[in-house]
XYZ file of C-alpha atoms in Angstrom:
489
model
C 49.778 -50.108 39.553
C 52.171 -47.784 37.216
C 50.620 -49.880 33.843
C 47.169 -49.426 35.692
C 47.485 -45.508 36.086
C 48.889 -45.766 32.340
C 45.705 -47.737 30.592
C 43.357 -44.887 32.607
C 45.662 -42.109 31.791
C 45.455 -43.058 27.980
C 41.250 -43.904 28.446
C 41.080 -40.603 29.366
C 43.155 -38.771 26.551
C 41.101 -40.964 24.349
C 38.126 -40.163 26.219
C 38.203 -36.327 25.743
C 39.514 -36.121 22.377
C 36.339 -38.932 21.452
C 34.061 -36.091 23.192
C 35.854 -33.010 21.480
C 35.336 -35.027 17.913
C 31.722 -35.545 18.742
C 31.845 -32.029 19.704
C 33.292 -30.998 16.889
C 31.259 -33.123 14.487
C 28.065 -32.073 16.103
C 29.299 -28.187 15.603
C 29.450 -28.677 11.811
C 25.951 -30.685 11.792
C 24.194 -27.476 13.457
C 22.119 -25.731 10.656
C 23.271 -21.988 10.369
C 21.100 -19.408 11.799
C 18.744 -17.448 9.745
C 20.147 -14.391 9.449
C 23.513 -16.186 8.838
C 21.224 -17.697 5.501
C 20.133 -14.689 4.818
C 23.457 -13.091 5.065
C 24.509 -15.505 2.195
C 21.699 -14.599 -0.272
C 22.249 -12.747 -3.600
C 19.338 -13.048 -5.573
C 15.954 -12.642 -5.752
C 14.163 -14.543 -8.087
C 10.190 -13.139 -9.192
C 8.403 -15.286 -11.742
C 6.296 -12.496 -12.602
C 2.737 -13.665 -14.030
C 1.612 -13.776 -17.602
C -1.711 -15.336 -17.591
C -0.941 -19.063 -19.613
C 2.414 -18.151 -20.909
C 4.441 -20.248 -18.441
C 6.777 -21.651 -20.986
C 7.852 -18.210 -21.876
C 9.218 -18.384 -17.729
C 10.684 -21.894 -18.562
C 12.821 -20.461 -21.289
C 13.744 -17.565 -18.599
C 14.339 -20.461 -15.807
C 16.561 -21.847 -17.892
C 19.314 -19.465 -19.193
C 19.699 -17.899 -15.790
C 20.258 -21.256 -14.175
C 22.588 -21.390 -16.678
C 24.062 -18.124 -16.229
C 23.552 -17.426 -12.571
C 25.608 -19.097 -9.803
C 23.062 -18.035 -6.893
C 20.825 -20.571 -8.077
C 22.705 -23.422 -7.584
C 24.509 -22.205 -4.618
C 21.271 -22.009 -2.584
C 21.301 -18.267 -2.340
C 17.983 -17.095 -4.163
C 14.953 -16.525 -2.631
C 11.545 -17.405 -4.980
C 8.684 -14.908 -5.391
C 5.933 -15.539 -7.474
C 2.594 -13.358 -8.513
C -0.401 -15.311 -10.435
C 0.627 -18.087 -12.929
C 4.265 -17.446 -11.650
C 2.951 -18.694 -7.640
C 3.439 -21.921 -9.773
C 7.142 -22.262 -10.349
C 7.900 -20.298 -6.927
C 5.457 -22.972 -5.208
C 8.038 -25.523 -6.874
C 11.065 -24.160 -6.110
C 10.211 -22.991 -2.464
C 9.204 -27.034 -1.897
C 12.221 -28.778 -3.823
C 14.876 -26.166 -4.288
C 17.361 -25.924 -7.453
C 19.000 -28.566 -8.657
C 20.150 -29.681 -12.426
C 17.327 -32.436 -12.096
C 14.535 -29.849 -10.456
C 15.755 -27.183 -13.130
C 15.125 -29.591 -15.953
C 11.850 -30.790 -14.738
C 10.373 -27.732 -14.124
C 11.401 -26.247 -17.857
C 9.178 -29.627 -19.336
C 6.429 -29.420 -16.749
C 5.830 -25.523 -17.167
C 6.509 -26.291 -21.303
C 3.883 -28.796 -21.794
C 1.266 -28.966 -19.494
C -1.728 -28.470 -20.476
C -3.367 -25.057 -20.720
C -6.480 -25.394 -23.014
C -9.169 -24.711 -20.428
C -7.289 -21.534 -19.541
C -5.936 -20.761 -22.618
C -9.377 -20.344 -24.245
C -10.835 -18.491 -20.804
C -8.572 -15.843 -21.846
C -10.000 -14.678 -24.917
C -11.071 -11.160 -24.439
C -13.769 -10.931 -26.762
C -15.370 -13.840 -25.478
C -14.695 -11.813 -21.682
C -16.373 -8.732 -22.871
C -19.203 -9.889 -24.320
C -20.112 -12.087 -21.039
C -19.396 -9.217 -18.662
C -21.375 -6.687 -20.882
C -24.497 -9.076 -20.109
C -23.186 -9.921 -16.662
C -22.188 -13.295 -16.640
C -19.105 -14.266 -15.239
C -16.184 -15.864 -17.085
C -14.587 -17.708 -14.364
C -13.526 -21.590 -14.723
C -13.028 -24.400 -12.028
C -10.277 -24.778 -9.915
C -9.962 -27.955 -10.809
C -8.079 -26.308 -14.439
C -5.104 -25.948 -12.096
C -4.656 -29.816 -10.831
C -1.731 -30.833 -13.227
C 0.220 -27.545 -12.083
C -0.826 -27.808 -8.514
C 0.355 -31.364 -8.458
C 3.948 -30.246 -9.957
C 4.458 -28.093 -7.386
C 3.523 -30.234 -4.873
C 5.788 -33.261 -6.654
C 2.715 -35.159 -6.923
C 3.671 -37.433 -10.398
C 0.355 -39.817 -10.617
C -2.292 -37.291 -10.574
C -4.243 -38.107 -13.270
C -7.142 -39.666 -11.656
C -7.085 -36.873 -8.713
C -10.459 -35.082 -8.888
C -9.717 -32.856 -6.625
C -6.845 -30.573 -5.508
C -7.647 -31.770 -2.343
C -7.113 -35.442 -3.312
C -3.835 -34.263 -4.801
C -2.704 -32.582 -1.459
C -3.403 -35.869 0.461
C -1.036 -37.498 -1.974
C 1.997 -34.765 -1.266
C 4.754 -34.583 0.712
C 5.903 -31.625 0.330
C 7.176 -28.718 2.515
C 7.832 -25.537 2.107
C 11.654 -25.814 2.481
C 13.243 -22.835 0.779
C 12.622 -18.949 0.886
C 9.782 -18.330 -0.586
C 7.256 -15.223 -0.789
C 3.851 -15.710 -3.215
C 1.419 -12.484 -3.468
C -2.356 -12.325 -3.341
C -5.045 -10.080 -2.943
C -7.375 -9.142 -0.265
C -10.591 -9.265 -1.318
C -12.396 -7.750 1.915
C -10.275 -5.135 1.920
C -9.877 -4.086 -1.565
C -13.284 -4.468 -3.174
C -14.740 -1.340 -3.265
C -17.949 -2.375 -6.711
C -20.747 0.253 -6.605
C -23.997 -2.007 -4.966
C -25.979 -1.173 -7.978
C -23.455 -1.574 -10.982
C -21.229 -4.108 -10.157
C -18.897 -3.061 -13.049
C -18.823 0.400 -11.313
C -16.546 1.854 -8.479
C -17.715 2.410 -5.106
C -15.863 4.949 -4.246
C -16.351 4.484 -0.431
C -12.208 3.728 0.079
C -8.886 4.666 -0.706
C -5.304 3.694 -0.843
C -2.207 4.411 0.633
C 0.637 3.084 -2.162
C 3.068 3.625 -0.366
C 2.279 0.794 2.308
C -0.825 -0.594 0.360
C -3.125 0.424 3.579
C -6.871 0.789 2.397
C -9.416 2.931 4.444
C -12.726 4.278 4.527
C -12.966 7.336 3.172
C -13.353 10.416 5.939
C -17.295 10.775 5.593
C -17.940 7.324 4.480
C -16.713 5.937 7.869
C -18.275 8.848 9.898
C -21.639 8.259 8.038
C -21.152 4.049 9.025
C -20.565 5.188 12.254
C -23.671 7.295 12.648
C -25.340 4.047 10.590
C -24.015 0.587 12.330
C -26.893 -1.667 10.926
C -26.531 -0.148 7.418
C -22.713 -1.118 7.600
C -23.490 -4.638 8.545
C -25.836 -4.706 5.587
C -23.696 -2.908 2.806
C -20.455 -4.723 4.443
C -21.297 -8.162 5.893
C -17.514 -9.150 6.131
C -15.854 -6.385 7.401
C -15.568 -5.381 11.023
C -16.348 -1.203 11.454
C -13.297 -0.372 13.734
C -12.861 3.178 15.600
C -10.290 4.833 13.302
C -10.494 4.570 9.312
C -8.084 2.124 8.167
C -9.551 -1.336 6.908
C -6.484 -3.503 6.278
C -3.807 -4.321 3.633
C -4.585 -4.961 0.254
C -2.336 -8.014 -0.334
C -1.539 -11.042 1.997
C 2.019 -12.391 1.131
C 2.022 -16.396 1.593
C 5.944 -17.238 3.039
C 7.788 -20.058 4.519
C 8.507 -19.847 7.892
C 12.126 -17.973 7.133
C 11.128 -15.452 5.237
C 7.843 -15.074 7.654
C 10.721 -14.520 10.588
C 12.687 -11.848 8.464
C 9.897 -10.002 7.067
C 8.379 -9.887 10.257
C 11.050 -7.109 11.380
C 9.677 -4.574 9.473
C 7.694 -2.590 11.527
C 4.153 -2.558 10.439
C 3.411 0.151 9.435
C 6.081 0.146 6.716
C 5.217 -3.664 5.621
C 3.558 -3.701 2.343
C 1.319 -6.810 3.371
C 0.020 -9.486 5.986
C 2.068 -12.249 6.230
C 0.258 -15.803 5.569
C 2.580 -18.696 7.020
C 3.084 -21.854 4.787
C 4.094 -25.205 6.551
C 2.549 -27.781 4.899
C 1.115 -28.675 1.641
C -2.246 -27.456 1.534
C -0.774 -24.139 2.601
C 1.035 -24.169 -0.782
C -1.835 -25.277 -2.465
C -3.809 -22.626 -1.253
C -0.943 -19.694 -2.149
C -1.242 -21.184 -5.748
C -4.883 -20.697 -5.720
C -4.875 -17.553 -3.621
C -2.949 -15.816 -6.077
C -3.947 -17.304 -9.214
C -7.649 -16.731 -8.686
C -7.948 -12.901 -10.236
C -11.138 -11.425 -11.214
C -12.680 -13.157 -14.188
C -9.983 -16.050 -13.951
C -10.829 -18.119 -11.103
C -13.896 -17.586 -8.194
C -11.967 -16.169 -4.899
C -10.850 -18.853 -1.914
C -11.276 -18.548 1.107
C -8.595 -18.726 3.647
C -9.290 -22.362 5.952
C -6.592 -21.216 8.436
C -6.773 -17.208 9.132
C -4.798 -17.979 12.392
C -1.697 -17.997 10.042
C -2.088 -14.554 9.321
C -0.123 -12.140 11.014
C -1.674 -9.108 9.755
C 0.822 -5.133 8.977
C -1.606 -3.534 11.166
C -3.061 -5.256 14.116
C -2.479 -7.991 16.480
C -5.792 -9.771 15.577
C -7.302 -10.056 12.001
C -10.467 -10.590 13.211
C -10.627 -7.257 14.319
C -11.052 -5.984 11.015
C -12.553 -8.855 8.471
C -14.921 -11.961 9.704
C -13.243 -13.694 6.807
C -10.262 -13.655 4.321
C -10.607 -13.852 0.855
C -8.012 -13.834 -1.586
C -8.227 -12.591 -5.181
C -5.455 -12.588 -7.302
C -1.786 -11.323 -6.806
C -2.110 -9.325 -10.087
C -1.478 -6.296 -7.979
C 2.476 -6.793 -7.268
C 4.030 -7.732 -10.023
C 7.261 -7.532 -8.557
C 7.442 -8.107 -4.880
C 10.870 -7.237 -3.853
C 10.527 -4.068 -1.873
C 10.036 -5.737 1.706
C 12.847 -8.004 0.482
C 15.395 -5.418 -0.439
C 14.808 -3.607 2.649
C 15.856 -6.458 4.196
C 18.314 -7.735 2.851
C 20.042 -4.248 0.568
C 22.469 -6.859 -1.097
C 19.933 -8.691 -3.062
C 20.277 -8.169 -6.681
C 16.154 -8.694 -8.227
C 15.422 -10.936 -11.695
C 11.950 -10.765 -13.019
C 10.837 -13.035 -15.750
C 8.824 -10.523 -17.498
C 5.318 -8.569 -16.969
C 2.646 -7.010 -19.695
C 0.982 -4.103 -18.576
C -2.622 -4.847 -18.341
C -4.858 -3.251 -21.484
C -7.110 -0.023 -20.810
C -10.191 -2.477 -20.394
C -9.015 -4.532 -18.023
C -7.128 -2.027 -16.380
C -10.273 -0.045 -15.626
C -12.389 -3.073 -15.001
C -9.554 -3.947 -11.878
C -9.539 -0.432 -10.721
C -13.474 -0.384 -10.404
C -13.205 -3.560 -8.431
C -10.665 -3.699 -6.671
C -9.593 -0.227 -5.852
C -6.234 0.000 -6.708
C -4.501 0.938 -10.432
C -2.419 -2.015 -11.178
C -0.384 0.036 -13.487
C 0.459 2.465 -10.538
C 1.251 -0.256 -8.435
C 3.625 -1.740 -10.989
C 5.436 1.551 -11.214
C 6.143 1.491 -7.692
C 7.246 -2.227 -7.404
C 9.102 -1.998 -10.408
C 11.399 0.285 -9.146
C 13.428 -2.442 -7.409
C 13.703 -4.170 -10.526
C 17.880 -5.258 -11.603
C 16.629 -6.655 -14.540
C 13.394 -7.847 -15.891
C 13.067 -10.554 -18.693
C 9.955 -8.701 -20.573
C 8.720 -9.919 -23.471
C 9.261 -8.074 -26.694
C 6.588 -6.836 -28.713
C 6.269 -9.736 -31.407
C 6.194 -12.229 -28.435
C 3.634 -9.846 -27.174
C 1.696 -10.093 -29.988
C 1.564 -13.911 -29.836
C 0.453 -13.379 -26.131
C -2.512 -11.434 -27.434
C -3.431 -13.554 -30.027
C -2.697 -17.228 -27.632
C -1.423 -18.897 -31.226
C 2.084 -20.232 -29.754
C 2.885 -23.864 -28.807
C 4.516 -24.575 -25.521
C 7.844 -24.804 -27.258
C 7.579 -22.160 -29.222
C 7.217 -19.929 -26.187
C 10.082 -21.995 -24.673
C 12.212 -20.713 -27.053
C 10.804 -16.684 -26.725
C 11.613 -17.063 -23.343
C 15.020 -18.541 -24.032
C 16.619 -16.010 -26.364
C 14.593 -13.084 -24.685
C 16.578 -13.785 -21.453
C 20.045 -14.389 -23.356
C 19.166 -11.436 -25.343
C 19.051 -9.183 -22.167
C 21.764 -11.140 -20.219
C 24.108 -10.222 -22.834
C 23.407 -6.622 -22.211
C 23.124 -6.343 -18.826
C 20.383 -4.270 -19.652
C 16.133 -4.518 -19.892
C 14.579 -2.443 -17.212
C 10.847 -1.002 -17.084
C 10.764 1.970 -19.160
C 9.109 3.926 -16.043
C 8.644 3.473 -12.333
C 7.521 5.507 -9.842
C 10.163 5.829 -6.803
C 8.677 4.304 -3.260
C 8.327 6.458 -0.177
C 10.408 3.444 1.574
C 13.289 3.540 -0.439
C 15.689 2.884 2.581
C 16.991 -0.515 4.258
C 15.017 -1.499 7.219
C 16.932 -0.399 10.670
C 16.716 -4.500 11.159
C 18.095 -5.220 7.538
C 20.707 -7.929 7.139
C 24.149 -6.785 6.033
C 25.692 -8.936 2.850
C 28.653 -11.279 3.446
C 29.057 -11.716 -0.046
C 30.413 -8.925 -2.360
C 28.012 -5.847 -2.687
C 29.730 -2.104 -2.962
C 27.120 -0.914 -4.487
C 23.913 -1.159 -2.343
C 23.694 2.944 -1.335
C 23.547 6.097 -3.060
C 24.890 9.063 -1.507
C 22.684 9.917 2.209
C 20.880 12.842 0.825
C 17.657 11.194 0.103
C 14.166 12.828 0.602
C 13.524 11.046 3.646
C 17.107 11.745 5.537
C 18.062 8.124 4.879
C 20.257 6.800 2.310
C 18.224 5.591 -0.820
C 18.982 1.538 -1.852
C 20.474 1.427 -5.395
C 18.460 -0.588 -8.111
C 18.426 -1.128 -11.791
C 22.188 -2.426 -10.780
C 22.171 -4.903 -13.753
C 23.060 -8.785 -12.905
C 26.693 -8.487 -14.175
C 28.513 -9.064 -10.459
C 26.541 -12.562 -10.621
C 26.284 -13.855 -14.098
C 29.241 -16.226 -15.578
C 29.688 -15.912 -19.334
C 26.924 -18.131 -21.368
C 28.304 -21.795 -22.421
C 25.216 -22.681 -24.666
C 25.834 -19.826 -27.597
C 25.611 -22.727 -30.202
C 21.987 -23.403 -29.790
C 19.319 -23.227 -32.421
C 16.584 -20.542 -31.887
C 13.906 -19.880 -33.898
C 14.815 -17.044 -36.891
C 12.968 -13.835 -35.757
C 13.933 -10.470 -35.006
C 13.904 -9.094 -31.627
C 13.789 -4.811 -31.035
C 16.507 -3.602 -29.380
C 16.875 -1.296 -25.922
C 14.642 -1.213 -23.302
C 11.097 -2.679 -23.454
């Protein structure tokens, strides 16, 4: 009986330490929560667009992979704007890795960008809008880069992004935010010039709210079957306000955190990705700008939770996205959130008069104004210097050759810590959400003194990258032999 009581006694020491090891094990298998991920992040990471230049980002991608901890550590969060949707799409789906990293830099570096490349002559632009024909290509210009983002290898004899989708995979899987335009809302063309302004709404930059003007709503209200005519997409609510002008396309993390901010003080809807046509469509959604790409049409408007309304419907019959020209940089909503988040762009152009004016009449809002206000956030930006600028202009650079712009641009400005926008306009929300996320890494400097304008203390930016960046390794490398102006560009 003693050896009986002895065998059980030990079954059940064994026992209970075998279920406080499972315990145990299952404790460390448990994914950490998302504001414990978010906790953890130190970078944001905005592949600004460029139009075709996406080797120029390549070059970017890969000195601060080389440079920059965060990236491997899984603590950067992806933002992309028009040709840059294309790397975030990537790295919100796959992540960073040595062997994602290096496939990226040769995808982005030589695929092929004829069709758009010759698209973006301006001359050629001009000349068709002066007689009003449009200068928009097919979608279909965008398969090879749609299927790299979507890790679709064998794509070749895909006809359609569609086709491509069907043959992906891929999930969003990483924090990601992409930016596009709101067609409905913003698109304000006179009805008898189209390359005119309207001039029946206006803007609120500081939360990117667009209205009806005072007396062009009262007048619609007064007129309901004129407004359905002039304005066959939009719904005429009671009060002024229309919607946002941009949608921003997020994983479900990020859609969770951004969510917090209360909407009135968002800058956009938020558009949920979960599968791969969702990514597809953020690609498209912000790559399609006026005389780039025709508009698309949101399939799924249920995944839209809009800044300013419970319901989208109550506001547009449709969605329609155009573009994420408008926010170069996207990081305000993000910084709010999370104040210890240090921002990286890989460069921006500011748009010439002509087009400048042409998106204004269209679409409402000044793109330069808006970049002023977005840059503001910036740490450090990875612009191109004027004789890379040129070669922009002029689309007479190989894939490598912008490669290698891109590479000793970014060690060029890692080295000093230093290339910021030479002006920026400072945002009315300039102050970490009451629902931000405090840093559990290392960031002293995320305040400046609580005297601001708006009785809240005002997030630092233009910090510089130097509490993240290791010392290069790669010095030895041959560049190509010009010379690069000095100080901020």
């Amino acid at each position: 009986m003693a050896c009986w009581r002895a065998i059980l006694w030990v079954a059940c020491v064994v026992g209970v330490l075998g279920r406080q090891t499972y315990a145990q094990g299952t404790a460390d298998r448990v994914p950490e929560s998302v504001d414990a991920r978010f906790a953890a992040m130190e970078l944001l990471l905005c592949f600004q667009g460029k139009g075709s230049s996406l080797p120029y980002d390549a070059g970017v991608l890969h000195e601060a992979y080389a440079r920059i901890p965060s990236l491997r550590k899984g603590r950067t969060i992806v933002a992309g704007n028009s040709s840059g949707s294309i790397p975030a799409a990537y790295f919100c789906c796959h992540g960073f890795t040595d062997a994602n990293v290096q496939y990226a830099e040769e995808r982005l570096k030589n695929g092929n960008r004829d069709e758009v490349r010759a698209m973006e002559n301006v001359n050629t632009k001009i000349s068709k809008l002066s007689r009003g024909l449009g200068t928009e290509i097919k979608h279909t210009a965008l398969r090879e880069f749609i299927a790299f983002a979507l890790g679709v290898r064998s794509w070749q004899d895909a006809r359609t992004i569609d086709e491509i989708v069907r043959r992906s995979s891929a999930t969003p899987q990483f924090p990601c935010l992409i930016v596009a335009c709101n067609k409905e809302v913003l698109e304000d063309r006179h009805p008898e010039d189209s390359l005119a302004p309207g001039r029946l709404k206006e803007i609120d930059l500081t939360n990117m709210e667009v209205s009806w003007k005072p007396e062009v709503h009262a007048y619609y209200q007064r007129h309901p079957d004129r407004f359905r005519r002039d304005h066959p997409e939009l719904v005429l609510g009671p009060d002024r306000k229309i919607g946002r002008a941009v949608t921003f396309f997020v994983d479900r993390s990020m859609h969770d955190l951004l969510s917090r901010i209360p909407p009135e003080e968002r800058l956009g809807d938020l558009r949920l990705m979960t599968t791969a046509a969702d990514v597809a469509l953020a690609i498209l959604a912000s790559a399609s700008e006026p005389t780039y790409f025709e508009p698309v049409g949101d399939p799924q408007p249920e995944k839209i939770l809009p800044a300013d309304r419970t319901n989208l419907l109550e506001a547009v019959r449709r969605r329609t996205y155009y573009g994420g020209y408008i926010i170069s940089m996207p990081a305000q909503d993000v910084r709010r959130m999370l104040p210890g988040v240090r921002v990286l762009g890989t460069g921006w152009r500011h748009n010439p008069l002509f087009a400048r004016t042409l998106l204004k009449n269209w679409l409402l809002a000044d793109c330069e104004q808006v970049a002023f206000l977005s840059e503001w956030w910036a740490d450090m930006e990875v612009n191109p210097d004027a004789e890379f600028a040129s070669h922009m202009n002029n689309r007479d650079t190989t894939g490598e050759q912008e490669y290698q712009y891109g590479l000793r641009r970014a060690r060029e400005v890692f080295d000093r810590d230093e290339c910021l926008p030479a002006f920026v306009l400072e945002p009315r929300f300039d102050y970490a959400a009451e629902a931000s996320i405090a840093p559990t890494h290392a960031a002293t400097d995320m305040l400046t003194a609580p005297d601001g304008p708006h009785g809240r203390a005002a997030l630092k930016t233009m910090r510089g990258l130097a509490p993240l960046m290791k010392p290069a390794s790669n010095r030895g490398e041959n560049l190509p032999g010009t010379t690069h102006r000095s100080g901020r560009e």
